[in-house]
Tab-separated table of C-alpha atoms in Angstrom:
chain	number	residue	atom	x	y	z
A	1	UNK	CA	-100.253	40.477	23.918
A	2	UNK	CA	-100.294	40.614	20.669
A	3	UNK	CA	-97.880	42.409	17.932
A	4	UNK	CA	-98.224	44.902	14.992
A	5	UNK	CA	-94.723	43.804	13.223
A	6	UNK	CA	-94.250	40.056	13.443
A	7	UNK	CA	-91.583	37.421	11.847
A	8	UNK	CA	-94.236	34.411	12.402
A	9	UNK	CA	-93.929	33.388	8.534
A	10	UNK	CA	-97.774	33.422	7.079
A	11	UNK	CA	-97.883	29.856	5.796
A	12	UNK	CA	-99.548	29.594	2.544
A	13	UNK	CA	-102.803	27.960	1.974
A	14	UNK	CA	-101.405	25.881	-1.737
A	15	UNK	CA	-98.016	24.057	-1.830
A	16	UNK	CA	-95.811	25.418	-3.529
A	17	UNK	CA	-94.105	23.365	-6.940
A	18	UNK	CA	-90.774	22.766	-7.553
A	19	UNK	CA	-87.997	25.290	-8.630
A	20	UNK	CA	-88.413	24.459	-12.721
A	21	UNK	CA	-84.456	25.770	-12.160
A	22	UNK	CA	-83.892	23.581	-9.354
A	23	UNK	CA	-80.910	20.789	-11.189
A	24	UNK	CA	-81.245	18.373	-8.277
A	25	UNK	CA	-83.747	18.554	-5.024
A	26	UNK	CA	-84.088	17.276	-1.729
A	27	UNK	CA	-87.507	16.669	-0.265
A	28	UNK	CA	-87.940	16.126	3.401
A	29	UNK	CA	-91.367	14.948	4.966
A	30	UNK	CA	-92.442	15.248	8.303
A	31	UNK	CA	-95.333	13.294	9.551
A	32	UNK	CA	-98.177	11.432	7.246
A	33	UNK	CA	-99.318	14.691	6.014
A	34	UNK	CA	-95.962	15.703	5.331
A	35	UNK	CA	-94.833	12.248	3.767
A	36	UNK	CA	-97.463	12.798	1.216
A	37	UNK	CA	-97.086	16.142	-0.143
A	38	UNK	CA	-93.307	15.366	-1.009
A	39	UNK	CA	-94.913	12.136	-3.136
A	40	UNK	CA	-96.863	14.707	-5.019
A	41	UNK	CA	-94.080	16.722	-5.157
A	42	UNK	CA	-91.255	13.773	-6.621
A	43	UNK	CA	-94.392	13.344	-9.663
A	44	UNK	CA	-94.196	17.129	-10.234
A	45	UNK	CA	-90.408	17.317	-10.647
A	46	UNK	CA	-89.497	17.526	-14.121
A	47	UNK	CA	-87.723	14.608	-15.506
A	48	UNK	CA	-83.957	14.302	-15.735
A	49	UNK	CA	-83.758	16.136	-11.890
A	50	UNK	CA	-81.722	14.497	-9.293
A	51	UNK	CA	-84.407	13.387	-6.705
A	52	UNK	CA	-84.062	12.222	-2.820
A	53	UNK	CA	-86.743	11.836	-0.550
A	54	UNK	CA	-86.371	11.705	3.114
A	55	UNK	CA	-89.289	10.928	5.269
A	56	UNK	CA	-89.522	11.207	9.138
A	57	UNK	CA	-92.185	11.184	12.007
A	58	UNK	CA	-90.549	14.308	12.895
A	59	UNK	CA	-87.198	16.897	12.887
A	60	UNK	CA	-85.192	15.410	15.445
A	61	UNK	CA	-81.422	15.164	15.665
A	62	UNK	CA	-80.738	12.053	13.566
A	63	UNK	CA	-82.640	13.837	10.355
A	64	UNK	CA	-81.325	17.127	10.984
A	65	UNK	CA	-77.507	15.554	10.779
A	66	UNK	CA	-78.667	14.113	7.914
A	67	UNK	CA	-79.909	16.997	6.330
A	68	UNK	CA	-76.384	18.375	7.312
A	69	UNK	CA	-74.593	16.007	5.623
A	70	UNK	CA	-77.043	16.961	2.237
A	71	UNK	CA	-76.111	20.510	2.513
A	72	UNK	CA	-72.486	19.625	2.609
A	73	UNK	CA	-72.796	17.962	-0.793
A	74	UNK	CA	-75.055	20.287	-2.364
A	75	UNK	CA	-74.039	21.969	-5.763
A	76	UNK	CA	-75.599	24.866	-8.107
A	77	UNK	CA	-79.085	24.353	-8.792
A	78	UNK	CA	-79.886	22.157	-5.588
A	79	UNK	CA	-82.835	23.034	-3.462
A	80	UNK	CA	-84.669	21.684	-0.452
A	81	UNK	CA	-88.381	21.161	-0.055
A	82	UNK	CA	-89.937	20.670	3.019
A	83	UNK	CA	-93.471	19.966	4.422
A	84	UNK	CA	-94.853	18.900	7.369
A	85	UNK	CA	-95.913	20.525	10.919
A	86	UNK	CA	-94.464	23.974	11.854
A	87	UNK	CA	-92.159	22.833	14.603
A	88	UNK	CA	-90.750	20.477	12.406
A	89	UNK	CA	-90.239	22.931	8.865
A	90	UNK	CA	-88.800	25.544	11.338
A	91	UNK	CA	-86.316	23.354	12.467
A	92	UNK	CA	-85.009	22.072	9.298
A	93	UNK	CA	-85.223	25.565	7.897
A	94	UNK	CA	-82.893	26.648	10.379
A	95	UNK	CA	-80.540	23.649	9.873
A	96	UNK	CA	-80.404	24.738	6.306
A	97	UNK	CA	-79.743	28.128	6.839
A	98	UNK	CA	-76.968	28.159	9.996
A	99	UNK	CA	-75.487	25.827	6.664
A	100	UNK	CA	-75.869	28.531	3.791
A	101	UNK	CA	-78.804	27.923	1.521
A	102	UNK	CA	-79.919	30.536	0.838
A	103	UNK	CA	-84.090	31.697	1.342
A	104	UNK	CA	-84.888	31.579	-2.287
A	105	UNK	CA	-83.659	28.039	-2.327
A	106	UNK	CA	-85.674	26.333	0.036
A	107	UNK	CA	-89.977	26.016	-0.354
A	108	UNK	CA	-91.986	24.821	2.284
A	109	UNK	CA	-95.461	23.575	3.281
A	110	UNK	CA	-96.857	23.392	6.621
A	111	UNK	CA	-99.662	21.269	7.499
A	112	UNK	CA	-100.157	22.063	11.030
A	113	UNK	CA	-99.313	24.932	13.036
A	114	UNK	CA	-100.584	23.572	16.210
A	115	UNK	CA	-96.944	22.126	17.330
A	116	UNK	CA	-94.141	24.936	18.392
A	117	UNK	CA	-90.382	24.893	19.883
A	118	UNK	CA	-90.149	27.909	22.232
A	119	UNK	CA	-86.686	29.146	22.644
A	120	UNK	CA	-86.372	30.139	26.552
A	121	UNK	CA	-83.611	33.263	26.394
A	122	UNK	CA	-82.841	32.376	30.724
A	123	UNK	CA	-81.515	29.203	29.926
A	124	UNK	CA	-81.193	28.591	26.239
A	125	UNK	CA	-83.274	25.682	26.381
A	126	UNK	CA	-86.015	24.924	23.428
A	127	UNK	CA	-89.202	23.498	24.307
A	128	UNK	CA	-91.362	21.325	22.322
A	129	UNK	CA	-95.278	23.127	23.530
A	130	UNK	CA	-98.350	23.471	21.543
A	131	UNK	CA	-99.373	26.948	23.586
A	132	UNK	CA	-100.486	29.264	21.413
A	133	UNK	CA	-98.588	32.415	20.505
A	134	UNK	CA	-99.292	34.823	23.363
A	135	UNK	CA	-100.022	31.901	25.753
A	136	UNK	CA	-97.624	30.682	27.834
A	137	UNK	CA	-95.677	27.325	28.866
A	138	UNK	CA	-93.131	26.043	31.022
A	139	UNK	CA	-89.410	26.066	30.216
A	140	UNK	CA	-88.120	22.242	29.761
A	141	UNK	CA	-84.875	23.794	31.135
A	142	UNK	CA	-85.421	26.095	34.146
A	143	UNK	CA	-88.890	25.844	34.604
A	144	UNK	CA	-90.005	29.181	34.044
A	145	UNK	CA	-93.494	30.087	32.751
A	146	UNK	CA	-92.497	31.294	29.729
A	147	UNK	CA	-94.820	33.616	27.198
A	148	UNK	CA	-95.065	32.438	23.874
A	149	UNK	CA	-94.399	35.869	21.598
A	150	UNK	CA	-95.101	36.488	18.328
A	151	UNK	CA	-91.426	35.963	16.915
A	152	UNK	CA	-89.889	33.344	14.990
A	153	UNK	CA	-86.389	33.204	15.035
A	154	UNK	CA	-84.672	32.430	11.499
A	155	UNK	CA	-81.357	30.778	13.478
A	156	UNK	CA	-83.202	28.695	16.323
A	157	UNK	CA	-86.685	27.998	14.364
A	158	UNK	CA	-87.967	28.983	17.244
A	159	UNK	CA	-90.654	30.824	19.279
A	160	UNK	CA	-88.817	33.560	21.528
A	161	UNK	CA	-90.436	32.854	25.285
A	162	UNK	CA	-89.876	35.787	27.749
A	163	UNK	CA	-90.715	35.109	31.498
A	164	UNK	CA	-93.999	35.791	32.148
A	165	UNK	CA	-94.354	37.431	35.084
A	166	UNK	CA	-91.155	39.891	34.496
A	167	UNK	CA	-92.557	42.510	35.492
A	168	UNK	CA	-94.429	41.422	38.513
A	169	UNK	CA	-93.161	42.155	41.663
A	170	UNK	CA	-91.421	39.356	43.907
């Protein structure tokens, strides 16, 4: 199943530089791949910027309360930069916005696309999968097969899963 109109963000292919605006940044890394795009990005911020670097293996609760706790402190001219795998960016995007940055203050780079949370509407779970969009996968919550759609939600960075077999008759 595929869709016409989709919210799965188109990644781009180059990282993106810093906000030349940006007073102070935060750069978060996810994974090796990640790790190392925010060193290239800490050499390309001009001098006399507030820098902090966070790395992680990936986005789980302990960095995203940390991330938090960044937000709360933020001021005019901060922004967040983040890289690493999809599942990961998503996450920390949504973090970051349930908190109030805003979209033109956060840049990100993905580096694999392979991982996805799927957000399960029967039971509010999110599962970790790496199904591709229109496959499917089984809820980590209520065990339903679950088809991966083509929507990314800005508030969960999630997948939306919808049971697959609906429609189907029992």
């Amino acid at each position: 199943m595929g869709a016409e109109h989709t919210s799965v963000p188109r990644w781009g292919t180059e990282r993106p530089a810093p906000d030349p605006s940006a007073r102070a940044l935060l750069l978060v890394g996810f994974g090796a791949r990640g790790c190392a795009i925010t060193t290239a990005w800490a050499a390309d911020v001009p001098a006399g910027r507030a820098v902090e670097v966070l790395a992680a293996d990936d986005a789980d609760e302990a960095v995203l309360a940390v991330l938090t706790a960044r937000i709360a402190g933020a001021r005019v001219g901060w922004r967040l930069m983040l890289a690493g795998p999809e599942a990961d960016v998503l996450a920390a995007r949504a973090v970051a916005l349930r908190a109030g940055v805003l979209d033109a203050e956060i840049r990100c780079a993905v580096t694999s696309t392979e991982r996805k949370r799927v957000y399960c509407p029967h039971c509010r779970t999110t599962t970790a999968t790496t199904a591709p969009v229109a496959g499917e996968t089984p809820c980590d919550g209520c065990g339903r097969r679950l088809h991966v759609y083509a929507h990314v939600s800005r508030r969960a960075g999630a997948y939306l899963g919808f049971m697959a077999d609906a429609e189907e008759v029992a």
